[in-house]
Amino acid sequence: MSAATPEAIDQQQKEREIKLLEERLEEYFVPKNVAIIGPSGVGKSSFINSIIASFSSKCWRERTKVGFTAGEGGQGTCHLIKTTKDEYLDTERQKEYPYPTLIDMNGFENQSTEDIKELLRYILFGLIPHEHKLKDALKIYTDGGLKGMREEYFMNQETLKVDCLIFVSSTTSVLPENLMDAVVQVAQKEERVIPLFGVLTQKDKVHDEETYMTKKKDFCSKLGLPENRFLLCTNYCDDYDKEKGQSRWNQVYPALDVPNLSFMRQVCDIGIKVLQNDATLHKSPSIPSQSQQNRQSAANPLPPRDPPPPIDNSVLNVLAFAFKGLVIAVLLYWILTPPFDGQQMVDACAQFEHKSQTLNFSIPGIKNLCERVGDVTQRQLMTPLMCFVVVIIGMDFVMPQIIRMLHRLGI
Ligand SMILES: Nc1nc2c(ncn2[C@@H]2O[C@H](COP(=O)(O)OP(=O)(O)OP(=O)(O)O)[C@@H](O)[C@H]2O)c(=O)[nH]1
Ligand SMILES: [Mg+2]
C-alpha cells in the first residue's frame, strides 16, 4: 500500500477541522459578527479571503478586495464591508450552520487619538452600516469635532454589533502600537468587553526566528492574548502562488487552511463571548451642529446652559409600548361598537320589562335579548378587552427581557 502524500494528509486534516468547527457552530443559531482591524496593507482583506477559502472545498475566491491602500489613490479597502455566510459559503449544507459574518475595514492609521477611538466605538456597537466609508467618519471629526461625529452616528440603529475583534498585523511591518493601545482601551476597558484575537500575517516572510519571536511576544503582550487567541499565518496571495507554482483561483491550499480553521474554531466558540453585551453606547444629549452653535452665539451671547439630561432608552421603550396599547384599544373599541345607540336599547328593554309585568305577557326572544343587553352594548366586554390589551402589550415588553436573560444563561 502506498503512503499518503503530504497533500492528502493536509486534506484529511482540513476535513477534520471543518467537522470540529461545525460541532462548535452547532451550539448556537445566530452567526457571530467578527470584525477585522489593523493598519493599512497588513493583509486584513487577504486574511478574510483566506478564512473563506478555508471553509471551501473548491477554490479561493476574492470575496473582499485585496490591495494596499497607499494614499488617496490606493487600491485597498475603503469601506466597512460585511460578508455573510450566505454570500461566501459554497453549499446549502454549510449554510445551515451559523458561520460568522466577517467585517473588513480600513482607515485606521497607527494612532490612538480621540477620533480613532470614537470611530472604533461606533463600529463595535454596530452603528456604522455596511459599505460606509470610514475615512468619511474621520473627515466629519476634522470638520465638526466629536460633536459632529455624534450628531452623524448616534441615532443610527445598532445593526452590526461586533461580537469578536481580530487585530491583524504582519511579521514584516513595525507593530502599530498606538492603534493596538486604542483597540485595547475601547474593546477591553470600557463597559462592553469584546473578545480580542490577534493575527500576524506573512509567515512566509519569516526568516529570522529570533526576531519573529520577539515580535510575537510584544504583539501578544500588548493585546493581552493567550496562545489560543493568536495565529501566525500565510495568506492566499501572489507570493504563495509563485512559491507553489499554482494559481489560487483554481484550488484551495489545505496546508494554509488547517491553522486558519483551528483558529476560527476558537473565534466561533460560544464560550468566548462579549461581557455586558446589553450595554449601550452612552448617548450624550443632543448637541447642536457647529453652524447652529455659531448662529446661536452670534445672535444671543448667553452663558452656556446645562445640557438637558439624556433620554433613557428604556423610557422610550415604555412610551412606545403604551402608545401601541392605546392604538390597539381605540381600534378594538371602534370595531366592537354596535351600529345602534346602546342607551336606547337599555331604555327599550326597561320599558318592555315594565309593560310585560303590568300587562302580564312575555315574548321569549326579546326577554333573552334584554337579559344580555350588557354584552350587546359592550359594557361587560370592555373590562376583559382592556385586560387582553394590557396582557398583549405586557408580553411584548417582557418577552425580549426573558429571551435576553435565557441567552445570557446560554440556553
Ligand atoms: N507574502 C505575503 N503577502 C501577503 C500576505 N498577506 C497579504 N499579502 C499581500 O499584502 C498586500 C496587502 O494585502 P491586503 O489584504 O490588501 O491588506 P489590507 O490590510 O486589507 O490593506 P488595506 O485594505 O489597504 O488596509 C497584498 O499585495 C497581498 O497579496 C501573506 O501572508 N504573505
Ligand atoms: Mg483591505
XYZ file of C-alpha atoms and ligand atoms in Angstrom:
444
model
C 0.000 0.000 0.000
C 1.462 3.402 -0.987
C 1.974 6.057 1.754
C -0.410 9.066 1.755
C 1.040 12.215 0.145
C 1.520 15.359 2.301
C -1.317 16.985 0.302
C -3.662 14.085 1.118
C -2.767 14.351 4.816
C -3.442 18.119 4.748
C -6.775 17.461 3.034
C -7.758 14.915 5.723
C -6.781 17.350 8.457
C -8.786 20.096 6.790
C -11.896 17.900 6.702
C -11.408 17.031 10.362
C -11.001 20.721 11.270
C -14.194 21.672 9.402
C -16.058 18.947 11.279
C -14.726 20.216 14.636
C -15.645 23.796 13.703
C -19.173 22.769 12.753
C -19.550 20.921 16.054
C -18.834 24.259 17.761
C -21.221 26.102 15.461
C -23.976 23.619 16.300
C -24.083 25.096 19.802
C -25.856 28.303 18.732
C -28.019 29.792 15.992
C -27.131 33.425 15.335
C -23.827 33.991 13.434
C -21.194 35.994 15.305
C -20.167 39.340 13.824
C -16.378 39.152 13.594
C -14.570 42.413 12.746
C -11.018 42.537 11.387
C -8.951 45.606 12.244
C -5.365 46.676 11.666
C -3.341 49.306 9.830
C -3.280 49.570 6.035
C -1.661 46.886 3.945
C -1.004 44.255 6.620
C -3.231 41.669 4.922
C -6.676 42.071 6.539
C -8.638 41.530 3.331
C -6.291 38.716 2.299
C -6.890 37.116 5.697
C -10.683 37.285 5.266
C -10.402 35.733 1.799
C -8.113 33.047 3.233
C -10.584 32.253 6.022
C -13.375 31.946 3.478
C -11.196 29.696 1.294
C -10.534 27.500 4.325
C -14.309 26.934 4.657
C -14.483 25.886 0.988
C -13.596 22.633 -0.760
C -13.478 24.214 -4.222
C -11.163 27.190 -4.729
C -10.111 30.567 -3.333
C -12.320 33.449 -4.434
C -11.905 37.172 -3.983
C -14.736 37.991 -1.597
C -13.285 41.252 -0.292
C -10.934 43.440 -2.251
C -7.210 42.937 -1.737
C -4.721 45.722 -2.396
C -2.708 48.062 -0.290
C -4.296 51.498 0.178
C -1.403 53.901 -0.103
C -2.718 57.452 -0.029
C -5.841 58.733 -1.770
C -5.382 56.792 -4.989
C -4.814 53.441 -3.234
C -6.376 50.173 -4.295
C -7.352 48.639 -0.968
C -10.394 48.582 1.279
C -12.028 51.984 1.828
C -15.377 50.933 3.231
C -16.702 48.831 6.024
C -17.707 45.653 4.193
C -19.596 42.779 5.772
C -19.655 39.361 4.148
C -22.292 36.944 5.410
C -22.232 33.152 5.303
C -24.943 33.170 2.638
C -22.629 35.168 0.404
C -19.470 33.148 0.913
C -20.394 29.523 1.600
C -20.493 27.060 -1.302
C -23.029 24.514 -0.100
C -26.570 24.618 1.282
C -25.481 22.076 3.911
C -22.907 24.513 5.318
C -25.350 27.426 5.229
C -27.389 25.678 7.914
C -24.586 26.410 10.406
C -24.066 29.916 11.861
C -20.738 30.547 10.117
C -19.597 34.039 11.141
C -20.283 37.338 9.383
C -16.859 38.788 8.551
C -16.393 42.568 8.665
C -13.498 44.069 6.722
C -12.452 47.674 7.214
C -9.740 50.177 6.598
C -8.910 53.706 7.522
C -7.128 53.149 10.804
C -3.680 54.662 10.956
C -1.298 53.834 13.768
C -2.894 56.348 16.127
C -4.676 56.336 19.431
C -6.397 59.699 19.019
C -9.930 60.593 20.164
C -11.392 60.372 16.647
C -9.973 56.876 16.099
C -11.293 55.675 19.452
C -14.705 57.236 18.857
C -14.985 55.646 15.400
C -13.929 52.325 16.876
C -16.693 52.611 19.465
C -19.310 53.173 16.759
C -18.023 50.173 14.836
C -18.067 47.905 17.877
C -21.610 48.983 18.754
C -22.734 48.333 15.176
C -23.604 51.961 14.387
C -21.588 52.054 11.169
C -23.585 50.477 8.348
C -22.383 48.114 5.619
C -20.436 49.907 2.840
C -19.928 53.090 4.853
C -16.675 54.874 4.031
C -14.658 55.039 7.228
C -12.430 57.881 6.056
C -15.639 59.979 5.802
C -16.251 59.447 9.503
C -12.784 60.757 10.313
C -13.358 63.718 7.994
C -16.527 64.546 9.932
C -14.343 64.714 13.030
C -11.902 67.062 11.299
C -14.777 69.356 10.255
C -17.134 69.140 13.217
C -15.207 67.530 16.062
C -16.610 64.907 18.401
C -19.971 66.714 18.351
C -20.154 66.407 14.583
C -19.428 62.684 14.762
C -22.043 62.105 17.451
C -24.663 64.009 15.508
C -23.937 61.887 12.475
C -23.869 58.434 14.070
C -25.564 58.377 17.482
C -29.067 57.965 16.109
C -28.080 55.039 13.858
C -29.547 51.612 14.605
C -27.165 49.065 16.153
C -27.311 46.893 13.040
C -23.898 45.242 13.071
C -22.882 44.896 16.715
C -19.442 43.286 16.853
C -19.116 40.050 18.861
C -15.432 39.478 18.333
C -12.480 41.559 17.133
C -9.381 40.250 15.327
C -6.384 42.562 15.261
C -4.168 41.942 12.217
C -0.559 42.973 11.776
C 2.219 41.446 9.713
C 5.581 39.884 10.510
C 7.285 42.361 8.180
C 5.836 45.635 9.471
C 6.540 47.580 12.631
C 3.940 46.811 15.321
C 1.245 49.518 15.261
C 1.464 50.100 18.985
C -0.722 53.205 19.114
C -3.592 51.549 17.281
C -3.171 48.475 19.468
C -3.468 50.743 22.526
C -6.656 52.298 21.136
C -8.182 48.880 20.447
C -7.334 47.521 23.887
C -8.742 50.619 25.508
C -12.050 50.675 23.616
C -12.664 46.943 23.204
C -11.387 45.724 26.542
C -11.518 48.500 29.110
C -14.933 50.040 28.553
C -18.268 48.700 29.750
C -18.922 46.308 26.864
C -15.888 43.996 26.745
C -15.275 42.368 23.361
C -13.145 39.241 22.928
C -9.922 40.153 21.169
C -7.822 37.887 18.916
C -4.570 38.591 17.078
C -3.122 37.527 13.730
C 0.337 38.061 12.291
C 0.289 37.541 8.514
C 3.212 36.830 6.156
C 4.530 33.736 7.875
C 6.209 33.027 4.517
C 8.409 36.089 5.074
C 9.744 34.947 8.452
C 13.421 34.158 8.000
C 14.841 35.121 11.362
C 13.137 33.074 14.075
C 14.504 35.179 16.933
C 13.238 38.488 15.524
C 9.874 36.897 14.872
C 9.606 35.510 18.423
C 10.328 38.955 19.871
C 7.659 40.493 17.649
C 5.121 37.813 18.530
C 5.810 38.287 22.251
C 5.333 42.060 22.020
C 2.209 41.667 19.908
C 0.591 39.188 22.291
C 1.532 41.011 25.467
C 0.351 44.378 24.157
C -3.030 42.911 23.168
C -3.196 40.604 26.199
C -3.510 37.477 24.046
C -3.131 33.948 25.364
C -1.736 31.375 22.902
C -5.191 30.150 21.801
C -6.129 33.643 20.626
C -3.085 34.098 18.403
C -2.460 32.957 14.827
C 0.619 33.187 12.604
C -0.462 32.592 9.023
C 0.425 32.824 5.385
C -2.482 34.194 3.401
C -3.561 33.149 -0.043
C -1.555 35.680 -2.124
C 0.573 36.108 -5.236
C 3.770 35.267 -3.353
C 2.371 31.933 -2.185
C 1.088 31.100 -5.676
C 4.573 31.766 -7.032
C 6.137 29.578 -4.381
C 3.726 26.736 -5.233
C 3.823 27.335 -8.981
C -0.003 27.194 -8.946
C -2.967 29.581 -9.008
C -5.247 30.049 -6.027
C -8.278 30.753 -8.211
C -8.199 27.129 -9.361
C -7.950 25.466 -5.971
C -7.656 25.684 -2.194
C -4.452 25.057 -0.247
C -5.344 22.778 2.696
C -1.888 23.355 4.217
C -2.832 27.046 4.689
C -6.408 26.230 5.702
C -5.730 23.921 8.647
C -4.253 26.517 11.065
C -6.896 29.068 9.987
C -9.716 26.622 10.707
C -8.294 25.728 14.065
C -8.070 29.457 14.908
C -11.627 30.111 13.713
C -12.827 27.298 15.989
C -11.638 29.458 18.907
C -13.144 32.632 17.446
C -16.510 30.895 16.966
C -16.580 29.260 20.389
C -19.842 30.072 22.170
C -17.927 30.338 25.453
C -15.792 33.228 24.195
C -18.351 35.989 24.336
C -18.893 39.676 24.921
C -19.206 40.798 28.546
C -22.011 43.267 29.284
C -23.388 42.698 25.810
C -26.534 44.690 26.572
C -24.599 47.827 27.485
C -25.399 50.673 25.117
C -23.044 53.365 23.978
C -23.568 56.330 26.285
C -25.743 58.604 24.186
C -24.984 62.100 25.315
C -27.600 64.864 24.986
C -28.331 66.145 21.523
C -25.621 68.556 20.538
C -26.350 71.443 18.156
C -24.360 71.467 14.920
C -21.331 73.726 14.573
C -23.217 76.180 12.316
C -26.209 76.219 14.695
C -23.843 76.914 17.556
C -22.161 79.745 15.670
C -25.519 81.289 14.755
C -26.786 80.978 18.311
C -23.748 82.526 19.927
C -23.680 85.419 17.443
C -27.349 86.253 17.969
C -27.553 85.566 21.667
C -24.366 85.623 23.662
C -25.862 83.967 26.755
C -23.707 81.931 29.104
C -23.834 78.218 28.241
C -26.664 76.302 29.900
C -26.518 72.813 31.321
C -27.436 70.322 28.625
C -30.779 68.513 29.052
C -30.484 65.063 30.617
C -30.043 62.205 28.149
C -33.209 60.372 27.156
C -33.151 56.898 28.604
C -33.813 54.200 26.009
C -35.964 52.174 28.417
C -38.275 55.169 28.991
C -38.669 55.492 25.224
C -39.487 51.783 25.030
C -42.188 52.053 27.701
C -43.691 55.069 25.904
C -43.659 53.181 22.604
C -45.445 50.197 24.177
C -48.006 52.457 25.865
C -48.715 54.171 22.542
C -49.123 50.809 20.824
C -51.570 49.714 23.563
C -53.573 52.889 23.126
C -53.836 52.386 19.368
C -54.999 48.755 19.783
C -57.578 49.770 22.438
C -59.016 52.545 20.243
C -59.219 50.232 17.226
C -60.940 47.475 19.224
C -63.406 49.955 20.685
C -64.193 51.255 17.209
C -64.594 47.753 15.712
C -66.773 46.452 18.532
C -69.085 49.441 18.933
C -72.623 48.246 17.905
C -74.189 50.100 14.985
C -77.014 51.443 17.201
C -77.291 53.539 20.334
C -76.754 51.258 23.347
C -78.613 53.582 25.703
C -81.774 53.445 23.566
C -81.603 49.650 23.737
C -81.316 49.759 27.531
C -84.325 52.143 27.760
C -86.391 49.984 25.392
C -85.659 46.885 27.452
C -86.629 48.719 30.676
C -89.979 49.717 29.097
C -90.524 46.192 27.788
C -89.892 44.702 31.212
C -92.235 47.199 32.881
C -95.024 46.577 30.329
C -94.608 42.795 30.323
C -95.003 42.815 34.112
C -98.014 45.184 34.279
C -99.822 43.624 31.276
C -98.640 40.124 32.208
C -97.262 38.929 28.889
C -93.875 37.678 27.677
C -92.013 37.457 24.329
C -89.133 34.945 24.957
C -86.791 36.203 22.164
C -86.934 39.811 23.374
C -86.651 38.727 27.011
C -83.414 36.826 26.256
C -82.054 39.742 24.274
C -82.766 42.164 27.112
C -81.086 39.861 29.624
C -77.867 40.086 27.511
C -78.199 43.816 26.890
C -74.985 44.494 28.820
C -72.982 42.299 26.402
C -74.581 43.853 23.339
C -73.810 47.382 24.493
C -70.232 46.376 25.354
C -70.308 47.452 28.971
C -69.315 43.994 30.202
C -66.944 43.370 27.299
C -64.771 46.407 27.931
C -63.034 45.111 31.084
C -61.861 41.776 29.562
C -60.894 43.627 26.396
C -58.739 46.071 28.305
C -57.140 43.170 30.227
C -56.418 41.500 26.873
C -54.699 44.638 25.554
C -52.640 45.049 28.732
C -51.515 41.370 28.638
C -50.522 41.534 24.949
C -48.543 44.736 25.401
C -47.023 43.455 28.644
C -45.815 40.333 26.819
C -44.263 42.489 24.095
C -42.326 44.247 26.805
C -41.403 41.253 28.950
C -40.591 38.626 26.282
C -37.408 40.315 24.925
C -36.111 40.623 28.501
C -36.774 36.912 29.121
C -35.129 35.925 25.808
C -32.109 38.096 26.613
C -31.873 36.533 30.081
C -32.049 32.996 28.629
C -29.448 33.987 26.034
C -27.151 35.257 28.789
C -27.602 31.992 30.683
C -26.528 30.233 27.472
C -29.901 28.474 26.978
N 3.794 37.271 1.079
C 2.630 37.558 1.619
N 1.917 38.612 1.147
C 0.725 38.875 1.716
C 0.194 38.091 2.778
N -0.995 38.623 3.141
C -1.212 39.671 2.328
N -0.195 39.838 1.474
C -0.073 40.873 0.442
O -0.120 42.141 1.098
C -0.773 43.112 0.270
C -1.855 43.832 1.058
O -2.862 42.896 1.391
P -4.364 43.343 1.760
O -5.052 42.107 2.149
O -4.973 44.157 0.712
O -4.079 44.270 3.023
P -5.167 45.119 3.832
O -4.717 45.128 5.241
O -6.530 44.642 3.559
O -4.950 46.546 3.184
P -5.937 47.812 3.258
O -7.278 47.382 2.812
O -5.314 48.798 2.373
O -5.913 48.268 4.679
C -1.301 42.328 -0.935
O -0.433 42.531 -2.017
C -1.254 40.878 -0.509
O -1.036 39.999 -1.579
C 0.978 36.986 3.260
O 0.608 36.257 4.192
N 2.177 36.777 2.627
Mg -8.196 45.594 2.758
